[in-house]
Coordinates of C-alpha atoms in Angstrom, one line a residue:
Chain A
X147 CA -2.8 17.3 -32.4
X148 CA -0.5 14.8 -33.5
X149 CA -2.2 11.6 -35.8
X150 CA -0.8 9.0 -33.9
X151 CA -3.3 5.9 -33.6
X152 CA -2.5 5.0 -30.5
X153 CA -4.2 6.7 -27.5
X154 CA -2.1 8.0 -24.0
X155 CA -3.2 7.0 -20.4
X156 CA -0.8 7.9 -17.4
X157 CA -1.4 6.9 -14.1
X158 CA -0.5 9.2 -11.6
X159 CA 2.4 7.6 -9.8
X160 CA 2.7 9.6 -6.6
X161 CA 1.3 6.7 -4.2
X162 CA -1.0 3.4 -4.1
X163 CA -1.8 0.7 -7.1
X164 CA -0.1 2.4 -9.5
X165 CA 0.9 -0.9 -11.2
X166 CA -2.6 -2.8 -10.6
X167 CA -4.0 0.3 -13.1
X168 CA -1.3 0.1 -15.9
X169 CA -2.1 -3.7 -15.8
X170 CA -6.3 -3.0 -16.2
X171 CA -5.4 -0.4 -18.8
X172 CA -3.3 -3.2 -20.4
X173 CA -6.4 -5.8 -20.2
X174 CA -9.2 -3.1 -21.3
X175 CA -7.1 -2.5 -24.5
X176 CA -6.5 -6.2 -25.3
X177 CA -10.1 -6.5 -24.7
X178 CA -10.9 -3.8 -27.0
X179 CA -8.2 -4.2 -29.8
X180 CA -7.4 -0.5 -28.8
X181 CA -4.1 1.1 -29.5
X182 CA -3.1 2.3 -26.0
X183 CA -0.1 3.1 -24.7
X184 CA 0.3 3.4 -20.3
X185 CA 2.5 4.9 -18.7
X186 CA 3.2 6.3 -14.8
X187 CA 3.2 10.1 -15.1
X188 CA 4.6 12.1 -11.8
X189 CA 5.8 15.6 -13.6
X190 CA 3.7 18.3 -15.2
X191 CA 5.1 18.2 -18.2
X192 CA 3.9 14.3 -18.7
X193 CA 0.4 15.2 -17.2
X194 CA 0.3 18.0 -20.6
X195 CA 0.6 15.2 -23.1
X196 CA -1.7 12.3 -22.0
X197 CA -5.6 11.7 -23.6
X198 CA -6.8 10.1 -20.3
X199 CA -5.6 9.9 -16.9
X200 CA -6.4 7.7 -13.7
X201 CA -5.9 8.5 -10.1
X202 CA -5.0 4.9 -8.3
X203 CA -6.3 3.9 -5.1
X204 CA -4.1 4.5 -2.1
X205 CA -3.7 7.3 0.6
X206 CA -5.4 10.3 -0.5
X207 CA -3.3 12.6 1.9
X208 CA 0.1 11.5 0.5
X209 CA -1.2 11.8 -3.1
X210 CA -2.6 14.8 -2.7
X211 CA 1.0 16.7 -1.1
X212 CA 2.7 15.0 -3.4
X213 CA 0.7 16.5 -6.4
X214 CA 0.8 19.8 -4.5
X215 CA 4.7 20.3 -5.6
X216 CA 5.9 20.6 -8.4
X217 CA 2.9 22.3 -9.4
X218 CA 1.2 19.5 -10.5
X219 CA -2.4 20.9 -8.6
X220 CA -3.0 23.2 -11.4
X221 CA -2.1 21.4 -14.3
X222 CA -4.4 18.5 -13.7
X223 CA -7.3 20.9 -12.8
X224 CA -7.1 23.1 -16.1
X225 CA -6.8 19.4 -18.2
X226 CA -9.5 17.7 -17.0
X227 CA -11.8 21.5 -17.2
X228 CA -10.5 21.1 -20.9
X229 CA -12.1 17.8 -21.0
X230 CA -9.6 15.3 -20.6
X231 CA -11.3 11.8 -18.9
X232 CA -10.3 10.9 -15.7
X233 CA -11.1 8.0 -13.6
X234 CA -10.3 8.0 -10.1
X235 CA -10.7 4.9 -7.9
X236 CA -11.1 5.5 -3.9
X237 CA -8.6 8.2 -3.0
X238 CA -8.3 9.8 -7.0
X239 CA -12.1 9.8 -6.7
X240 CA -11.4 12.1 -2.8
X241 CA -8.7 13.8 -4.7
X242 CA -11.3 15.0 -7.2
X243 CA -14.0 15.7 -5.2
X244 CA -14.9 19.3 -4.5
X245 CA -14.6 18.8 -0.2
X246 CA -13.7 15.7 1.6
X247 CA -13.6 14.9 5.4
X248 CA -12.7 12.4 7.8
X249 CA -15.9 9.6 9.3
X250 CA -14.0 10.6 12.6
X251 CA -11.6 13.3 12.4
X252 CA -13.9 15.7 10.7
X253 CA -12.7 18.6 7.8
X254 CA -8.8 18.1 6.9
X255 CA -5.9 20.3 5.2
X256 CA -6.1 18.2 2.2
X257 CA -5.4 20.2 -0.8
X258 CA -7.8 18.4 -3.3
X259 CA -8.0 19.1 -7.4
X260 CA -11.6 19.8 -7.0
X261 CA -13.3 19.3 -10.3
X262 CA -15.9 16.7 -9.5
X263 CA -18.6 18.1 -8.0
X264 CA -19.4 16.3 -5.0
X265 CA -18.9 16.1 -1.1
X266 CA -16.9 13.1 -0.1
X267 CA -16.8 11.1 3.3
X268 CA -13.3 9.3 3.6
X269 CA -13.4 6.2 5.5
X270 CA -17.1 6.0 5.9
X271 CA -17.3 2.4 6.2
X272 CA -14.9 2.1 8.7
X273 CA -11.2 1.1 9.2
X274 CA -9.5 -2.1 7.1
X275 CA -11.4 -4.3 9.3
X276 CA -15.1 -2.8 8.0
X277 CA -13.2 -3.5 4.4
X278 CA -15.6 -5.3 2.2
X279 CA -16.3 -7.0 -1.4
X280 CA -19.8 -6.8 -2.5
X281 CA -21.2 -7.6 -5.8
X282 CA -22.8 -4.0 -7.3
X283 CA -25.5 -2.8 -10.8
X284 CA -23.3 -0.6 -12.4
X285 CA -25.2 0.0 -15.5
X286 CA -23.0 1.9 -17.5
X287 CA -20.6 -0.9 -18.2
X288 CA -23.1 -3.2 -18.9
X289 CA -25.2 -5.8 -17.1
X290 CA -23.9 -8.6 -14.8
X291 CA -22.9 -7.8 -11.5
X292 CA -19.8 -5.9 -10.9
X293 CA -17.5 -7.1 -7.8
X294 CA -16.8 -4.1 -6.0
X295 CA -13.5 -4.0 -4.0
X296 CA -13.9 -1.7 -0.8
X297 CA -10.9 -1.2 1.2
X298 CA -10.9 1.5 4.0
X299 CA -13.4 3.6 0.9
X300 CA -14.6 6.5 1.1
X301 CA -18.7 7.1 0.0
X302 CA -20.0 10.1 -1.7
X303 CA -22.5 12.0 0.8
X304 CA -23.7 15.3 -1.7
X305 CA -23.4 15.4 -5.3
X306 CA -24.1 18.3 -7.2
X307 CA -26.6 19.0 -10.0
X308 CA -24.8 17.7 -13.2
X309 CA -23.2 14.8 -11.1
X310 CA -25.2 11.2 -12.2
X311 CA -25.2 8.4 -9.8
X312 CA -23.9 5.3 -11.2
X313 CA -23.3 3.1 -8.6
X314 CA -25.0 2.1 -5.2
X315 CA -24.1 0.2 -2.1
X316 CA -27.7 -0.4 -0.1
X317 CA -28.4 3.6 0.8
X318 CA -24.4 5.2 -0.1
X319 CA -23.3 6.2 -3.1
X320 CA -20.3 4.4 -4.2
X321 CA -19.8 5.8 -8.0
X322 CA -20.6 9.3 -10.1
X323 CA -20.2 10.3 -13.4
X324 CA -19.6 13.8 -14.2
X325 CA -19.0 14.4 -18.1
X326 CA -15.4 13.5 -18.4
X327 CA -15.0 12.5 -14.7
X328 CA -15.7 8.9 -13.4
X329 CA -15.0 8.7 -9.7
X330 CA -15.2 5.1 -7.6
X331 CA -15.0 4.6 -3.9
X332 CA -14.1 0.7 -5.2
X333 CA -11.2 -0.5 -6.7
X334 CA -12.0 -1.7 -9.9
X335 CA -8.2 -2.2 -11.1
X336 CA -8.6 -4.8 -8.5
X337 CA -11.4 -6.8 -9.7
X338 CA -10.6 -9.3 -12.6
X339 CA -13.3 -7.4 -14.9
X340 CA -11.7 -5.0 -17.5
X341 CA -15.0 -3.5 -18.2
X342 CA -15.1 -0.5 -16.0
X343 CA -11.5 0.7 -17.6
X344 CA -13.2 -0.1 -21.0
X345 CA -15.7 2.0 -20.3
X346 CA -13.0 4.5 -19.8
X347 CA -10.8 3.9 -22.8
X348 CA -13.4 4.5 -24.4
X349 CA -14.5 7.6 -23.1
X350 CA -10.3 8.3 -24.2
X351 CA -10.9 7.4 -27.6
X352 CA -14.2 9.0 -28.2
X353 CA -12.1 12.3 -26.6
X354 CA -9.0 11.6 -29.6
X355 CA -11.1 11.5 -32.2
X356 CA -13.2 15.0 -30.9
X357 CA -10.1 16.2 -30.8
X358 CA -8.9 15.2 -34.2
Chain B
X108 CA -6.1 -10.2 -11.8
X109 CA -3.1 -8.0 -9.9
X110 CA -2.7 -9.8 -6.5
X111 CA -2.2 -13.4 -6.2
X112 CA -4.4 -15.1 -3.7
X113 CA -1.9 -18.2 -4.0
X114 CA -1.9 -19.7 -0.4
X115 CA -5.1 -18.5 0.7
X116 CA -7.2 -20.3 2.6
X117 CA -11.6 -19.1 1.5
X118 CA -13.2 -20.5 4.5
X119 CA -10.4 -19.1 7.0
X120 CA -11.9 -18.0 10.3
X121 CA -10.8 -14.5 9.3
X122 CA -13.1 -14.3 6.8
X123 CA -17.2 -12.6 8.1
X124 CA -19.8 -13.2 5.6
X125 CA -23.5 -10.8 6.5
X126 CA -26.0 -9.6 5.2
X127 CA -26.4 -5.6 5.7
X128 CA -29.0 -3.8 3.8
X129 CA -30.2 -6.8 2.1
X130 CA -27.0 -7.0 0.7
X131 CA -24.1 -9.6 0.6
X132 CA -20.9 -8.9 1.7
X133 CA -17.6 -10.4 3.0
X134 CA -14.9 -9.1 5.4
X135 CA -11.5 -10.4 5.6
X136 CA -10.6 -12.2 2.7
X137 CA -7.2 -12.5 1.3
X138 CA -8.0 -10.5 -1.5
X139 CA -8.9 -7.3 1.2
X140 CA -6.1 -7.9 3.2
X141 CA -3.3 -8.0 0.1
X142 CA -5.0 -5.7 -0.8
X143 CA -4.9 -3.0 1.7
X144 CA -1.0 -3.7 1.8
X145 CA -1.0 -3.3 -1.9
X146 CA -2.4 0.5 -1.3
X147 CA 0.6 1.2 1.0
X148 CA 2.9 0.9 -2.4
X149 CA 5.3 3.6 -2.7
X150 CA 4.6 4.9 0.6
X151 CA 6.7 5.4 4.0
X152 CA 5.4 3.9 7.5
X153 CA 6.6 5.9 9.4
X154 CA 6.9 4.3 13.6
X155 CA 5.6 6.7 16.7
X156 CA 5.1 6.6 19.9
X157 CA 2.4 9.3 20.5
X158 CA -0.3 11.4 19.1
X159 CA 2.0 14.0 18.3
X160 CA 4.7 12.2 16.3
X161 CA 1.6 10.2 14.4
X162 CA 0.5 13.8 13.0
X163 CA 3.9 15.0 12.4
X164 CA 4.4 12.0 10.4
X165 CA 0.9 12.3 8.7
X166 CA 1.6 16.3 7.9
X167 CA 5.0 15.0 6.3
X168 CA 3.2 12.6 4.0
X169 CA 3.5 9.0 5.8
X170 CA 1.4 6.6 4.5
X171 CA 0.5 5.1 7.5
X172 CA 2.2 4.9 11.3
X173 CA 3.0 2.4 13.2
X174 CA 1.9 2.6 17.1
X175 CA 5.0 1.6 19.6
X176 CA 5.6 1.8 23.2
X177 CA 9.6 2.5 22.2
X178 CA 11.3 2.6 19.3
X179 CA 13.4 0.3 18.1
X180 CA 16.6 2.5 19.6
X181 CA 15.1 3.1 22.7
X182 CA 14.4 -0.8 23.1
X183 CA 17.8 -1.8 22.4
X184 CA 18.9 0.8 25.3
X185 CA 16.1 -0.2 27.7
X186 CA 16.7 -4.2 27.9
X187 CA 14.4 -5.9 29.3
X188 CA 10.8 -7.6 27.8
X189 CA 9.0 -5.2 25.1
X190 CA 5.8 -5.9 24.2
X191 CA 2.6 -4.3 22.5
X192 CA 1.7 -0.5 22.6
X193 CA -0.3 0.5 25.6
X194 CA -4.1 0.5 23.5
X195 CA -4.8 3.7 25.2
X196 CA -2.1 5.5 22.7
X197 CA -3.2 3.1 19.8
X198 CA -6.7 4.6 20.3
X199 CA -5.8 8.0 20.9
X200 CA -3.8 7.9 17.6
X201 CA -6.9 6.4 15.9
X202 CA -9.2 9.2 17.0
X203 CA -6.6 11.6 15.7
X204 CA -5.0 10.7 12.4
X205 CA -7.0 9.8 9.2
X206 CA -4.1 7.4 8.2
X207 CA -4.3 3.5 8.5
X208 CA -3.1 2.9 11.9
X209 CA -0.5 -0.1 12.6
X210 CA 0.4 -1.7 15.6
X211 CA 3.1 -4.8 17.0
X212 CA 2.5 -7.5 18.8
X213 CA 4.9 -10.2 19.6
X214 CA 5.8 -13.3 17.4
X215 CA 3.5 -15.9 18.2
X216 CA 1.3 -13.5 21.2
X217 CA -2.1 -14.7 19.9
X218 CA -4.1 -12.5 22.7
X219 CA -2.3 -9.8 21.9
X220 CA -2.8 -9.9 17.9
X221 CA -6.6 -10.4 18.9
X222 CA -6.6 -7.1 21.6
X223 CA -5.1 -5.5 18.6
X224 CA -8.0 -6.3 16.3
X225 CA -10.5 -5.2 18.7
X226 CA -8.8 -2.1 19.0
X227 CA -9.5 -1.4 15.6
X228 CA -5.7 -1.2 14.1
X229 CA -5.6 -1.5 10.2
X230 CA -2.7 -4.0 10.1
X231 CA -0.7 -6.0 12.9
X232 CA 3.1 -6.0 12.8
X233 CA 4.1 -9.4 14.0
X234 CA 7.5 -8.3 15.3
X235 CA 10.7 -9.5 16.1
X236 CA 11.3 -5.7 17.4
X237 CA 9.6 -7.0 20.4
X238 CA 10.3 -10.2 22.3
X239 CA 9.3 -13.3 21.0
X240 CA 6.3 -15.1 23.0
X241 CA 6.8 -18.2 21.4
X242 CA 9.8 -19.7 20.3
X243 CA 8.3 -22.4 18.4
X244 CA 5.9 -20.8 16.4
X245 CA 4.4 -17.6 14.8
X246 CA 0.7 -17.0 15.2
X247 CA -1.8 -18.7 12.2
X248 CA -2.8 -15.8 10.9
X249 CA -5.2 -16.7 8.8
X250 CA -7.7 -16.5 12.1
X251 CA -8.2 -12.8 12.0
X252 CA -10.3 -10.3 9.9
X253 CA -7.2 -7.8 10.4
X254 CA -4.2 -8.1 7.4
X255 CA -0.8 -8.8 9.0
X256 CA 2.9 -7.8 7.8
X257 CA 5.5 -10.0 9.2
X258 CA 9.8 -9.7 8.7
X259 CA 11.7 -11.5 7.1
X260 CA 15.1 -12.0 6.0
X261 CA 15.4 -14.3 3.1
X262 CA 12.8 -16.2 0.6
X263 CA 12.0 -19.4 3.1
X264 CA 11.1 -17.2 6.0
X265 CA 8.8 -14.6 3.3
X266 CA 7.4 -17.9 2.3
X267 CA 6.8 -19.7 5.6
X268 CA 4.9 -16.3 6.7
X269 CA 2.7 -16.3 3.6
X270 CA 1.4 -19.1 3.9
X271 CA 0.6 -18.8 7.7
X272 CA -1.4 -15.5 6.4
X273 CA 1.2 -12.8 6.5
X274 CA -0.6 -10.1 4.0
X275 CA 2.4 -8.0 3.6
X276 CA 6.1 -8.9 3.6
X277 CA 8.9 -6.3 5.3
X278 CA 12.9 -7.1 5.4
X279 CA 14.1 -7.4 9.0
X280 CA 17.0 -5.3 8.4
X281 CA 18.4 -4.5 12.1
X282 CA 16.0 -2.4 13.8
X283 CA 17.1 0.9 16.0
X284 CA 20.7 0.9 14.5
X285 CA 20.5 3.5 12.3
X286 CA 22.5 0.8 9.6
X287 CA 20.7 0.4 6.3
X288 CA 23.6 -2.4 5.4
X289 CA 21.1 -5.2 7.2
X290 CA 17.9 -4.5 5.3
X291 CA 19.9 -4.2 2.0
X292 CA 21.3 -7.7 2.6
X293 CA 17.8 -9.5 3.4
X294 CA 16.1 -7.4 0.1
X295 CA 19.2 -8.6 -1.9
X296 CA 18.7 -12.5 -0.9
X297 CA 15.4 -12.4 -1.5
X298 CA 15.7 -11.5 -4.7
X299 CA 18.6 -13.3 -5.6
X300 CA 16.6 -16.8 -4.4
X301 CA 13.7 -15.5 -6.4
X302 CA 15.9 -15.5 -9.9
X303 CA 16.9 -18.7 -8.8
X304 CA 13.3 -20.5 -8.6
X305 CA 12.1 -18.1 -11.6
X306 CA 15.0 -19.4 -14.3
X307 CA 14.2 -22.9 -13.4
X308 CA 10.2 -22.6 -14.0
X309 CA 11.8 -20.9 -17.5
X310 CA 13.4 -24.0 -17.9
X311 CA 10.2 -25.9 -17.1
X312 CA 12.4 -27.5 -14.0
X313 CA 9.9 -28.4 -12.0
X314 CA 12.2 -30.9 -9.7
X315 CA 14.0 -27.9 -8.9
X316 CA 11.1 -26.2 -7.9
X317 CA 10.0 -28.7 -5.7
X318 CA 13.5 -29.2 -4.0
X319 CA 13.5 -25.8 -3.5
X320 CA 9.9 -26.2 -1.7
X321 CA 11.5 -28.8 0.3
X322 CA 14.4 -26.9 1.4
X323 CA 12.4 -23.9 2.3
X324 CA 9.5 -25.8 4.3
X325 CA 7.2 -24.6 2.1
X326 CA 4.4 -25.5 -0.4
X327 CA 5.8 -26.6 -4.4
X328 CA 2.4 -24.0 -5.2
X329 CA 4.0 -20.6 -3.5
X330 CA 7.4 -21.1 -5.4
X331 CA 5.9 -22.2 -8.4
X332 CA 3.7 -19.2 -7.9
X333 CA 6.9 -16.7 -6.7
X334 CA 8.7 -18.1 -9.8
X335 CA 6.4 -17.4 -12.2
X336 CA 5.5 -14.0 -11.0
X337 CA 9.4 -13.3 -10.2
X338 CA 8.3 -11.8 -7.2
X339 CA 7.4 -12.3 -3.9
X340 CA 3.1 -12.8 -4.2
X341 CA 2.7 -9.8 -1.5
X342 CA 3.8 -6.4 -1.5
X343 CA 7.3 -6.3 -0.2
X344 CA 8.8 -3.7 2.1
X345 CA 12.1 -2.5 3.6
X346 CA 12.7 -2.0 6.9
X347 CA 15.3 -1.9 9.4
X348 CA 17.8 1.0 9.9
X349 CA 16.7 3.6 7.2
X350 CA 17.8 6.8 8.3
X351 CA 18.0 9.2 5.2
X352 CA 16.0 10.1 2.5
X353 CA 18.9 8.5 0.1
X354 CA 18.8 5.1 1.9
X355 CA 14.9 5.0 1.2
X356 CA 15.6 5.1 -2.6
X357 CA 18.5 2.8 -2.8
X358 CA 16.2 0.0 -0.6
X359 CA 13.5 1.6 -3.6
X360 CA 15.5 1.3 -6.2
X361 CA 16.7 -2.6 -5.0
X362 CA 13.1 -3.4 -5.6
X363 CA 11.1 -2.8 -2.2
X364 CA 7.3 -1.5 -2.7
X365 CA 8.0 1.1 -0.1
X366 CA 9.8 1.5 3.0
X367 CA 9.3 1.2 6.9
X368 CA 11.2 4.0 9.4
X369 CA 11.5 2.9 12.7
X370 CA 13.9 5.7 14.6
X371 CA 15.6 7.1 11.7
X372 CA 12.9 9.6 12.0
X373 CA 11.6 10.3 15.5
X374 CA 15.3 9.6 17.0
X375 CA 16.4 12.1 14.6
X376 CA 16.9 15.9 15.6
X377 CA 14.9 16.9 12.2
X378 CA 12.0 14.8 12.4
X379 CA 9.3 17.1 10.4
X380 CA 11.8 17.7 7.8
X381 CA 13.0 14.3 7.6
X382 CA 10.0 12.9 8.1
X383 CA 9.2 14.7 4.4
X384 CA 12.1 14.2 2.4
X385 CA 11.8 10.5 3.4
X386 CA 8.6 10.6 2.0
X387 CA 10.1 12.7 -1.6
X388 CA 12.9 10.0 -1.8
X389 CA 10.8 7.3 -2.2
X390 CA 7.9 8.8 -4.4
X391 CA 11.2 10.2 -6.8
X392 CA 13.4 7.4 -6.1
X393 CA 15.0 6.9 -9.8
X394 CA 15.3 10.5 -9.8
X395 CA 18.5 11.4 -8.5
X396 CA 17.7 15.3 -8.5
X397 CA 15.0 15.2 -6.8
X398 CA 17.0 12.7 -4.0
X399 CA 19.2 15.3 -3.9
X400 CA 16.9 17.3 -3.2
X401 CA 15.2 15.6 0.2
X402 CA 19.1 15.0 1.5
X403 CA 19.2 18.3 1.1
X404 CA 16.4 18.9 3.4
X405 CA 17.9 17.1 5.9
X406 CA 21.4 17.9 8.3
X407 CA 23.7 14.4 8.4
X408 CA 24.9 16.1 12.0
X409 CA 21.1 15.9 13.4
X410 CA 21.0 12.0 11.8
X411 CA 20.5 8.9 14.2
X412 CA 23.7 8.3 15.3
X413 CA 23.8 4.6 14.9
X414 CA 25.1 1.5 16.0
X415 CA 27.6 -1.0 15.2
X416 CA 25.3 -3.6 13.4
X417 CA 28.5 -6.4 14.6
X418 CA 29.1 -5.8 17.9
X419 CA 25.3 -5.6 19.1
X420 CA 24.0 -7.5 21.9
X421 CA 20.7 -8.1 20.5
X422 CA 20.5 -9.1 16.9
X423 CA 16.6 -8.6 16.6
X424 CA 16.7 -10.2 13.3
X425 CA 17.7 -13.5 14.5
X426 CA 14.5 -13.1 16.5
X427 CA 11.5 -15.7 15.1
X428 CA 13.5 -18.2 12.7
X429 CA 11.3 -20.9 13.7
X430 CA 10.0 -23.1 10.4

């Protein structure tokens, strides 16, 4: 492993808020005083040299085909099995789950990553017009209400045994935790509050210096 | 914060406040609506006319469709009044895509914006593909729970639709002509009047600025706003006569946050394929390999034909100038 200081989180820039994630990395490290560097990462080869990773928001069908060339599939299963952290906001969350399908289409073709242990429902609030903000607990990045951004989002209907719950919409699950794996039916990139990609730079730098 | 809610008006009739499972929340605000337009980024829209173009399109990678009666070729050679989709096709389409589903209504057709949020669509394209119900005005968009996208060709009109609640910004272009030269015009003036306002709010200017409002018809807080972001405060689109997958990354590489097809696809005689390396060009678009690549996945003999973007009979673009 190389000494460098400075910590390495790529977006995946296939499709969706790319931007609106480098910009909350950005925010979380000036918070933090952290060394991070963020960059959009769309080849295999960049995928093998970051510390962290986040999977934006945006249409989980297109992200996912596009990841399925290039052999990008693979590569991003075996790093995050090796423990890289990886946060994935509304479809990166469906692109991690283990099965996702459709309010009203039912099962699809989508080829998912898989790691994250848990059964996803896309669209289960609805279409845009069901979109909603609601203020949420999310205890892991402190207390204070989190504003949770939902925009055509998904909701997690089965998790598996070593999946914690960390985040709640009245009776739906709308956040896990799985060792290095954070998934979020919200969009926390969009909220004005750094804290939830704090909580994830840190997990980065807590994996760097395991590493080192 | 990522998306400026400059312009946007909180206690909008748009915007449903309840109460479900003893919890607050709130529909319809400008930070949803931006914000489902900011989720289309990078992606293709891709037009159809029936349920199975809308899951060609969603197979090939489209990011979501957009529901017509014709397309934009097809109107052109039809003449006569086009209006909305029949809603029988819209909901078909619903029932059988996952995608966001889009749909047109005419400028200024309020009852048919509001039939199209009923139906359920995800955004309404306020369209100057179709003909205009009002000449005077566009509808006050800041009414309905459902984002709109509206056309425009330079920074006035991209203003002017802003601020009446457009959620999403596309270039005309010149729709059904298979000529990308329209679209690459409006995204070029655009952005050449948004380096204007932006090196005067360097220079602190502020006069400018506000002359610039003035000549525009729009608010001195949007241009100070555009300048200072050096962008337009919505996700920006191209649209209007893309045809190949290299014309999707040139309108990419120009700036655009993804890119509408109208019948460069479906009017094409290699619409799957297309439909696909459309989709590649844009992901990859400062990637000339891999642009290559998707041209190569298409035949330039099976392309849309195309019109002659000076001798038309129906500029669509002109459509809709109203301040």
């Amino acid at each position: 492993m190389s000494k460098k200081s400075s910590v390495a989180i790529g977006v995946l820039g296939f499709q969706g808020d790319i931007e609106e994630n480098v910009a909350a990395v950005k925010q979380a490290a000036k918070e933090m005083k952290a060394s991070a560097t963020v960059q959009l990462v769309r080849y295999p080869e960049e995928m093998e040299k970051m510390d962290g990773l986040i999977l934006p928001g945006g249409e989980s069908t297109v992200q996912s085909s596009l990841a399925a060339i290039q052999q990008s599939l693979p590569v991003l299963k075996k790093r995050i099995a090796e423990g890289m952290p990886v946060l994935g906001t509304c479809a990166g969350m469906i692109m991690l789950s283990r099965r996702a399908y459709d309010r009203v289409v039912g099962d699809t073709k989508q080829k998912m990553i898989g790691n994250l242990d848990i059964v996803v429902e896309r669209n289960a609030f609805g279409r845009q017009n069901d979109s909603f903000e609601a203020d949420l607990d999310i205890g892991i990045v402190g207390k204070g209400k989190f504003k949770g951004i939902f925009i055509r989002a998904p909701a997690v209907s089965e998790v598996g045994k070593d999946v914690e719950v960390i985040a709640k919409h009245g009776s739906k699950i709308v956040a896990v935790k799985q060792k290095n794996i954070i998934g979020t039916a919200f969009h926390p990139e969009l909220a004005d509050d750094a804290r939830m990609h704090k909580y994830f730079l840190k997990m980065v730098l807590d994996y760097r210096k395991g590493k080192a | 914060m990522t998306i400026s809610l400059v312009a946007s008006e909180p206690d909008a009739k748009g915007v449903k406040v309840e109460n479900a499972e003893s919890v607050r929340t709130v529909r319809g605000t400008t930070l949803l609506k931006r914000g489902f337009a900011h989720m289309q980024k990078h992606g293709v829209v891709m037009d159809v006319t029936s349920v199975e173009q809308a899951q060609i399109a969603e197979e090939a990678g489209a990011v979501a469709v957009m529901v017509l009666d014709k397309l934009p070729y097809d109107v052109r050679k039809a003449g006569g009044v086009a209006r909305t989709a029949s809603i029988k096709v819209i909901e078909e389409i619903m029932d059988a895509v996952t995608i966001p589903i889009m749909a047109k209504c005419r400028i200024g057709h309020i009852d048919e914006a509001r039939v199209l949020q009923v139906t359920g669509v995800d955004m309404i394209d306020e369209s100057e593909v179709l003909t205009p119900a009002d000449e005077e005005r566009h509808i006050w968009k800041w009414d309905f729970t459902t984002p709109f996208v509206n056309g425009a060709r330079n920074l006035g009109e991209a203003l002017r639709r802003i601020e009446e609640g457009a959620a999403m910004i596309r270039t005309k272009g010149e729709p059904g002509t298979g000529n990308v030269a329209e679209a690459v015009t409006h995204i070029r003036m655009v952005n050449n009047e948004i380096r204007r306002i932006r090196s005067h709010y360097q220079d602190g200017d502020k006069q400018e600025l506000m002359k610039a409002a003035r000549e525009m018809k729009v608010s001195y807080a949007i241009v100070e706003e555009t300048a200072k972001l050096g962008r337009l405060p919505v996700v920006n689109f191209a649209a209007g006569g893309i045809t190949t997958p290299a014309d999707a990354a040139f309108l990419m590489n120009l700036g655009c946050d993804g890119v509408f097809v109208g019948s460069g696809i479906f009017k094409s005689e290699d619409p799957a394929q297309r439909a696909r390396a459309v989709v590649l060009a844009t992901t990859f678009y400062d990637d000339p390999k891999v642009v290559r690549d998707a041209q190569k996945m298409v035949d330039e003999k099976k392309s849309l034909l195309g019109l002659d973007t000076k001798n038309l009979e129906l500029r669509m673009q002109e459509r809709g100038q109203s301040a």
